[in-house]
C-alpha positions as MATLAB code, in Angstrom:
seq = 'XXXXXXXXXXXXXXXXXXXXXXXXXXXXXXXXXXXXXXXXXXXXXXXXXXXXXXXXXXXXXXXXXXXXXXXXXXXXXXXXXXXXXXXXXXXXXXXXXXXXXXXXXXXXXXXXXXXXXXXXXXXXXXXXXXXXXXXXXXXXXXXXXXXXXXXXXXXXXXXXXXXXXXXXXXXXXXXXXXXXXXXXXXXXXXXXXXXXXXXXXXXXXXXXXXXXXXXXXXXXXXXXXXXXXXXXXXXX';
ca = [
    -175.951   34.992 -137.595;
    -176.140   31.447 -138.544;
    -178.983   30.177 -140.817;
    -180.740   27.854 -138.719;
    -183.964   27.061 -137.724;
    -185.809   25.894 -134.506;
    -186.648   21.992 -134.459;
    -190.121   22.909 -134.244;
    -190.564   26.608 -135.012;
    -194.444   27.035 -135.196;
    -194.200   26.083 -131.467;
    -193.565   29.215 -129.765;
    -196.950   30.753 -131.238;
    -197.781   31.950 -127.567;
    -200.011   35.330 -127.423;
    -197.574   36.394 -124.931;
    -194.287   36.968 -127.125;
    -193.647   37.478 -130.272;
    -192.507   34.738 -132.900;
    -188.854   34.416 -132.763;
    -186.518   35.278 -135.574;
    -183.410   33.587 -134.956;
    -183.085   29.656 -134.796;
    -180.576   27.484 -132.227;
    -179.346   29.813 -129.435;
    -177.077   27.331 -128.425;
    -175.046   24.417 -130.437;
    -171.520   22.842 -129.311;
    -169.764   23.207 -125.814;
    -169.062   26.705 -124.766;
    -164.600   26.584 -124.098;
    -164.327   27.021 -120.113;
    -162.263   29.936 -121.236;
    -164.976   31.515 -123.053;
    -167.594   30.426 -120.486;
    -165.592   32.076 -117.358;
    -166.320   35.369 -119.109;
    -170.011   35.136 -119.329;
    -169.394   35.928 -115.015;
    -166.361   37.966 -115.185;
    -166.841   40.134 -118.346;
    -170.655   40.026 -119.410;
    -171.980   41.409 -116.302;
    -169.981   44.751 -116.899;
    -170.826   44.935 -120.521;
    -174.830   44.250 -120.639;
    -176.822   46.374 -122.071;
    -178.944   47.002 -119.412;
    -182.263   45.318 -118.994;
    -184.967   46.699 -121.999;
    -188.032   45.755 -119.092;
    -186.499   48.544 -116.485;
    -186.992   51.208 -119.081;
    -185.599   53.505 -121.910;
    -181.844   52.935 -122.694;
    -179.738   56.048 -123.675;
    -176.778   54.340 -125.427;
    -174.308   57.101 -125.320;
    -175.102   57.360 -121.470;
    -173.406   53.270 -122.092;
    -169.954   54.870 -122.345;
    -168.410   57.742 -120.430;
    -166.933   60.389 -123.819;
    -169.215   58.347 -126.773;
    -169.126   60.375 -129.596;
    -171.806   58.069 -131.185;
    -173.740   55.034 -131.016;
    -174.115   52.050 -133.573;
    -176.403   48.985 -132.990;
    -175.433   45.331 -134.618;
    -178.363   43.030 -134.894;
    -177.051   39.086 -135.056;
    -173.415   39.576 -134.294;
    -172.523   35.512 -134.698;
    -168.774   34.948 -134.081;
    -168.305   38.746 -133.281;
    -165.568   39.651 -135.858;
    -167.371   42.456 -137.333;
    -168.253   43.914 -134.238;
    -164.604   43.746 -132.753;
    -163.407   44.722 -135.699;
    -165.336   48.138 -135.940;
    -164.993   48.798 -132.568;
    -161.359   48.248 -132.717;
    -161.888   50.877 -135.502;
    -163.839   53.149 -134.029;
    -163.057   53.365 -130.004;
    -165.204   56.594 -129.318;
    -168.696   54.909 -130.420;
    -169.970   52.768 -128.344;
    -171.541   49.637 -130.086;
    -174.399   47.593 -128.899;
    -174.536   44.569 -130.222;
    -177.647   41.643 -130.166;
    -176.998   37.963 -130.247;
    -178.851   35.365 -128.835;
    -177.102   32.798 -130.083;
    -174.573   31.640 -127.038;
    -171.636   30.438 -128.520;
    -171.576   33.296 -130.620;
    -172.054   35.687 -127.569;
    -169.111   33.947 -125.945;
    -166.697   34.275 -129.218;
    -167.521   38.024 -129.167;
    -166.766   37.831 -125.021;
    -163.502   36.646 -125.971;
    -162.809   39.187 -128.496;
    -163.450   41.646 -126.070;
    -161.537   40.065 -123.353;
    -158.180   39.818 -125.479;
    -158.711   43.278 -127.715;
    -159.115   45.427 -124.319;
    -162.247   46.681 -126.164;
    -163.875   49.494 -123.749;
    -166.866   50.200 -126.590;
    -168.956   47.244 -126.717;
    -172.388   46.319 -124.809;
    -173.455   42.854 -125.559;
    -177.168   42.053 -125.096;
    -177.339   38.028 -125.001;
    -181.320   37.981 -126.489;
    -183.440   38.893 -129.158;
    -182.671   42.334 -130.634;
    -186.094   43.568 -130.568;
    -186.566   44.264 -127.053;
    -183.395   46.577 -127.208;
    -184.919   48.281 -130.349;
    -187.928   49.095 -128.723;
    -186.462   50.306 -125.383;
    -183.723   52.657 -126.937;
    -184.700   55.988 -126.773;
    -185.864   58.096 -130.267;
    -183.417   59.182 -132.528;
    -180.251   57.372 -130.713;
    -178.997   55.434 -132.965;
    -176.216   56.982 -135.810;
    -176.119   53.659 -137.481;
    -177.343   49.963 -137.207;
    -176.158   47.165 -139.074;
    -177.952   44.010 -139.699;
    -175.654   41.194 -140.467;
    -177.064   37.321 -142.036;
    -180.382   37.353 -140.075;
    -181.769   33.473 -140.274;
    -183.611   33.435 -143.554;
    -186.473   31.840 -143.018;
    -186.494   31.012 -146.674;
    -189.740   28.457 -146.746;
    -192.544   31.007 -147.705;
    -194.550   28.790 -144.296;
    -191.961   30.331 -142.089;
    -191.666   34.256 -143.649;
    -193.634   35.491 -141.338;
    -190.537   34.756 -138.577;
    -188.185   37.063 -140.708;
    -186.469   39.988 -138.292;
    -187.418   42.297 -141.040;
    -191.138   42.992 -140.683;
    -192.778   46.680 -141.463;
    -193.351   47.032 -137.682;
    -189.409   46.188 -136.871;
    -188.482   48.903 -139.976;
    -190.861   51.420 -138.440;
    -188.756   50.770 -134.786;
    -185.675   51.131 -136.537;
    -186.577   54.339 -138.028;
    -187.738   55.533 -134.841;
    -184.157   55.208 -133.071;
    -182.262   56.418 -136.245;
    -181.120   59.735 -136.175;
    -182.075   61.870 -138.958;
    -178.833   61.127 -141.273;
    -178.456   58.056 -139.329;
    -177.245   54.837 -141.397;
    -178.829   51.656 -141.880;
    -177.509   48.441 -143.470;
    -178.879   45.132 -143.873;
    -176.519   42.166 -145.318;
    -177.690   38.953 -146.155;
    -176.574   35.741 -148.894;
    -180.112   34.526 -149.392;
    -181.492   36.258 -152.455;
    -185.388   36.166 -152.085;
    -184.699   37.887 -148.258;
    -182.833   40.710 -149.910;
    -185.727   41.299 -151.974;
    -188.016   41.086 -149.133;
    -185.505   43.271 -147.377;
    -185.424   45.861 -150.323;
    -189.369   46.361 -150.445;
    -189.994   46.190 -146.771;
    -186.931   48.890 -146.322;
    -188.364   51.004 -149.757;
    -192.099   50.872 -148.093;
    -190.803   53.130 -145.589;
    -190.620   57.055 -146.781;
    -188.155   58.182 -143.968;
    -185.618   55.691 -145.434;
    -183.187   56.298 -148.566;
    -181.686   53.773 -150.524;
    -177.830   54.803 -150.904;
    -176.585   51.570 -152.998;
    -174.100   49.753 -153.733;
    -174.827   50.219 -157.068;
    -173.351   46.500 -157.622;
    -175.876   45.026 -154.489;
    -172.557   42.588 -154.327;
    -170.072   44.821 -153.670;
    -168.915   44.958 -150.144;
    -168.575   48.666 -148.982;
    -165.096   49.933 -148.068;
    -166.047   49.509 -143.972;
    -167.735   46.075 -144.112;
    -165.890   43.411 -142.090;
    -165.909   39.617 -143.837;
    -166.609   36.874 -140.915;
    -166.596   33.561 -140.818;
    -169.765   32.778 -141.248;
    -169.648   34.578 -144.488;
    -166.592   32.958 -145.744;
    -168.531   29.334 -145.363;
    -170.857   30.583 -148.093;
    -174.165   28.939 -146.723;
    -176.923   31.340 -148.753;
    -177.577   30.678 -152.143;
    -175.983   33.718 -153.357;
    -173.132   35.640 -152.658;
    -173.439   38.286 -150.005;
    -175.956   40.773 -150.852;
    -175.311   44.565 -149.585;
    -178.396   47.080 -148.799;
    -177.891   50.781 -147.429;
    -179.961   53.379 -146.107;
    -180.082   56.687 -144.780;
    -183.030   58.287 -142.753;
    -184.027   61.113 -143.978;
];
């Protein structure tokens, strides 16, 4: 996802919700291509609603073998990509940025893609609805850095967000975090490493893309002040 901020992002400090992690959820014109499918395609791909209850994601797809969550799926490359790869797992993927949501519609729309539920929103309500141990792997993909110390605080990766993602991991289940902002990898690495029911499985070289990883667009602009830095786990 896009680093970006919020204009004024100590504003939403209401008791209510929780601070958000992710900055503009909305920037140029959405294509009227793209924008028919948010009523012709979206509706038949949501996730379902986190606030009606648990969500089963292999009961999201008739014949899933598995199920893999993407947190901050920007243009949607990566996620069409492995689930062009990988038809029998049925993906999940959050966004709430909406031109993002919309390149991933169209991706969809033209790759006949049968395995992906989009959730247009923050990631964390999905997180906590899914049921325990349902996950076999989540990927999390250039979160917004949130790289003034002020704002850390906003970062999706928190000790209460690792302890959710442990709790839908299956044991064995896979867990990688991807980012090109060097002091977030370390935060990353220690909040990740603070968790005994999570296993650090490399890269070796932290730069070194694994064989499976996906390059998008967003990546190839090179925004971060490092190149792309690669962190996988395993729950144990």
């Amino acid at each position: 996802m896009p680093a970006s901020k919020p204009s004024d992002p100590d504003a939403d400090t209401s008791a209510h919700r929780p601070l958000r992690t992710f900055g503009r959820i909305k920037s140029r014109p959405i294509k009227p291509l793209q924008a028919a499918l948010f009523d012709s395609l979206l509706p038949s791909i949501a996730v379902p609603d986190p606030a009606a209850g648990p969500i089963d994601p292999m009961a999201l797809m008739a014949g899933s073998t598995s199920a893999w969550l993407e947190i901050g799926f920007g243009g949607g490359e990566h996620l069409a990509a492995q689930a062009a790869r990988n038809p029998d797992t049925v993906i999940l993927g959050c966004e709430p940025f909406l031109n993002g949501v919309a390149s991933l519609l169209r991706h969809v729309d033209e790759g006949g893609l049968k395995n992906v539920r989009i959730h247009a929103d923050d990631a964390r309500a999905v997180v906590q609805a899914l049921n325990p141990a349902s996950l076999d792997r989540v990927m999390i993909l250039f979160p917004d850095p949130w790289h003034k110390a002020r704002h850390n605080k906003r970062r999706l990766v928190q000790d209460e967000f690792v302890a959710d993602l442990v709790r839908v991991l299956k044991p064995g289940g896979r867990l990688r975090f991807v980012t090109d902002w060097e002091n977030y990898a370390d935060w990353a690495r220690e909040k990740f490493d603070a968790n005994p029911a999570l296993q650090f499985t490399g890269p070796a070289d932290r730069h070194a893309a694994p064989d499976d990883h996906v390059v998008t667009r967003y990546e190839e602009k090179k925004l971060g002040d490092i190149a792309p830095i690669f962190l996988d786990f395993v729950r144990i």
